[in-house]
GROMACS .gro file of C-alpha atoms in nm:
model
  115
    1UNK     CA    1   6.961  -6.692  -0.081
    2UNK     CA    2   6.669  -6.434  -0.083
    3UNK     CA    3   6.499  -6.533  -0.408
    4UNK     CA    4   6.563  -6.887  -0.419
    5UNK     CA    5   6.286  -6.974  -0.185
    6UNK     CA    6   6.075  -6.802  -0.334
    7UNK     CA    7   6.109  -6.966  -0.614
    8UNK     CA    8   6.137  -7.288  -0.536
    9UNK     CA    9   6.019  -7.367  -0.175
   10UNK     CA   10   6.210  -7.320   0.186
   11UNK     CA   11   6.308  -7.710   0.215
   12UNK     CA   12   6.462  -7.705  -0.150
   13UNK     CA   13   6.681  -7.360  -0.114
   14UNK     CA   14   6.782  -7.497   0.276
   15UNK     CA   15   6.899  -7.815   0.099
   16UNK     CA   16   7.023  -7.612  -0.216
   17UNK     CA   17   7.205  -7.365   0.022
   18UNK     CA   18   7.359  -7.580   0.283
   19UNK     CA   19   7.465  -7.879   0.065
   20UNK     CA   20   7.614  -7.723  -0.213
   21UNK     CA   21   7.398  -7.948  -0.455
   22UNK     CA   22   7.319  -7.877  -0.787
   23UNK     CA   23   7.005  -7.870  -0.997
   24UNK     CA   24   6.990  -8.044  -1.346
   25UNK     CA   25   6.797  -7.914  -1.617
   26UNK     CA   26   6.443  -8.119  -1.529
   27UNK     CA   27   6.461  -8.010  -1.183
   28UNK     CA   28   6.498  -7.699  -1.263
   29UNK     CA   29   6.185  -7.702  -1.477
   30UNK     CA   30   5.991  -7.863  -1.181
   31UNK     CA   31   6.067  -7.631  -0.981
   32UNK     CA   32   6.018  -7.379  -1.166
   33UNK     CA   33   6.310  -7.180  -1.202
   34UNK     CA   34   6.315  -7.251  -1.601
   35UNK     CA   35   6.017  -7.200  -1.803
   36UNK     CA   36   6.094  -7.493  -2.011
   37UNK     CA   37   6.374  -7.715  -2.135
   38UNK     CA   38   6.484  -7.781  -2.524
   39UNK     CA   39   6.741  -7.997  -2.649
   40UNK     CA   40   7.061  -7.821  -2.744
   41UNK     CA   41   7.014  -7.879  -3.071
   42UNK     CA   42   6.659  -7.692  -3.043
   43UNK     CA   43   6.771  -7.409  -2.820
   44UNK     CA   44   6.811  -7.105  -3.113
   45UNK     CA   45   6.502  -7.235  -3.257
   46UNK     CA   46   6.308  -7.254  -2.959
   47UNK     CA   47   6.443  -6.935  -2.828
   48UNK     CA   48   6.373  -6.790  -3.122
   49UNK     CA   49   6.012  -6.919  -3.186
   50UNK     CA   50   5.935  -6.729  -2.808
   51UNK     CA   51   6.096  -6.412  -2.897
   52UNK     CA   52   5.884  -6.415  -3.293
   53UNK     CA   53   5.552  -6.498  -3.088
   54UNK     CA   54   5.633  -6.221  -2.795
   55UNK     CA   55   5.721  -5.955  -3.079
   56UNK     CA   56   5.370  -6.006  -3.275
   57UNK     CA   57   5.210  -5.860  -2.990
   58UNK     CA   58   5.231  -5.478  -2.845
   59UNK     CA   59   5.497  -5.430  -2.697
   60UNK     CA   60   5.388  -5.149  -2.469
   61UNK     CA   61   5.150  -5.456  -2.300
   62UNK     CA   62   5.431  -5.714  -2.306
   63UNK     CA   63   5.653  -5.416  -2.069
   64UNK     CA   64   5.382  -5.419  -1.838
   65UNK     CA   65   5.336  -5.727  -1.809
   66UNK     CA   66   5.716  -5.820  -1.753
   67UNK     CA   67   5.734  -5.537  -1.488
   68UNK     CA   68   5.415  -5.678  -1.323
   69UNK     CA   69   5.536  -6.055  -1.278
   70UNK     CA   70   5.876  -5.907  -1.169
   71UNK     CA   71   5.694  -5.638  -0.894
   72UNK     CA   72   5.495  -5.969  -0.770
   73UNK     CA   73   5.807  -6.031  -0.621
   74UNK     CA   74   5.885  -5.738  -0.454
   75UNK     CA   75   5.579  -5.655  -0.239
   76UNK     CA   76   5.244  -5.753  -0.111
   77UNK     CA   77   4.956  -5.906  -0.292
   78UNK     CA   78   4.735  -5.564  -0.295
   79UNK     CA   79   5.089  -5.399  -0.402
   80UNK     CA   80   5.108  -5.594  -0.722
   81UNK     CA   81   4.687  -5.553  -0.758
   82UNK     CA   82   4.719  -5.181  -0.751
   83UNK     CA   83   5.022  -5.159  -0.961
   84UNK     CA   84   4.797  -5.359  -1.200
   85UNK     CA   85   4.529  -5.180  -1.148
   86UNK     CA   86   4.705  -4.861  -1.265
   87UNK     CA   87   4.861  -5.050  -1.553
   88UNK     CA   88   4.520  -5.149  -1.692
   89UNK     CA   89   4.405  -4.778  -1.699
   90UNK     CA   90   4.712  -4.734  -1.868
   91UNK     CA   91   4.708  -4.961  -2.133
   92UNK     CA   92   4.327  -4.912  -2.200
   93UNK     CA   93   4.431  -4.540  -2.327
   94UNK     CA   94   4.677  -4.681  -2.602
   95UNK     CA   95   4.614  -4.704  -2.942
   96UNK     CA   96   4.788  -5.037  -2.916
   97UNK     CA   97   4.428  -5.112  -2.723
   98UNK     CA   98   4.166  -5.010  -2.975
   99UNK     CA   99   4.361  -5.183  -3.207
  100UNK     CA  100   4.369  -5.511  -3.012
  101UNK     CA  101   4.009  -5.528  -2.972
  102UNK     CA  102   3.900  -5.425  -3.307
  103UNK     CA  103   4.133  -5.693  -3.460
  104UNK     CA  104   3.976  -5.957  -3.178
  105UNK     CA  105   3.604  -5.853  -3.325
  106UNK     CA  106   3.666  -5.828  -3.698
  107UNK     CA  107   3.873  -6.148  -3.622
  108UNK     CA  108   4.210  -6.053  -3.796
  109UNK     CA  109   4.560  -6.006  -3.690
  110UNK     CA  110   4.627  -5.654  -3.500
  111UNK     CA  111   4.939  -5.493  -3.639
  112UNK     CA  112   5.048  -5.303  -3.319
  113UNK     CA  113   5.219  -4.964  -3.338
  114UNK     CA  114   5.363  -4.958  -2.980
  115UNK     CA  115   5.167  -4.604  -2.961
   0.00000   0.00000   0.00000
């Protein structure tokens, strides 16, 4: 009951919480509690296209980025803008970095180290 309105809106959780009614898939997605929806027959290839296209980049950057969507959560806006702030000055001392931009201008693929 904490998270669900902020997820998908006070009227929607109140009616979620005090009618007992359930979502289907396509609500779900409107609301956005699901990033998208697949057919069942799609669902290992789709969930396996996200993870392929998450793993070609560095995966120091996709941490922070995962810990900074869930901190948005958590605390106030200039919380999550200083925790990002921090994370930037992180990142932009990684190898993973210098790597990413000198793939972006020589226009090739960066092979990330995690380093």
């Amino acid at each position: 009951t904490q998270r669900l309105p902020r997820a998908v809106g006070k009227a929607k959780a109140m009616d979620m919480a005090l009618t007992g009614r359930m979502m289907d898939a396509q609500e779900a997605e409107r609301a956005g509690l699901v990033s998208r929806v697949v057919p069942l027959e799609r669902l290992m290839e789709e969930a396996l296209g996200a993870a392929s296209m998450i793993c070609e980049f560095s995966q120091i950057a996709v941490m922070a980025a995962k810990e900074s969507v869930n901190r948005s959560f958590e605390g106030t806006l200039n919380d999550g803008i200083m925790f990002e702030r921090r994370m930037f000055h992180a990142l932009f001392a990684t190898q993973d970095q210098k790597e990413g931009m000198d793939a972006f201008v020589n226009k090739r693929k960066a092979v990330f180290t995690n380093t």
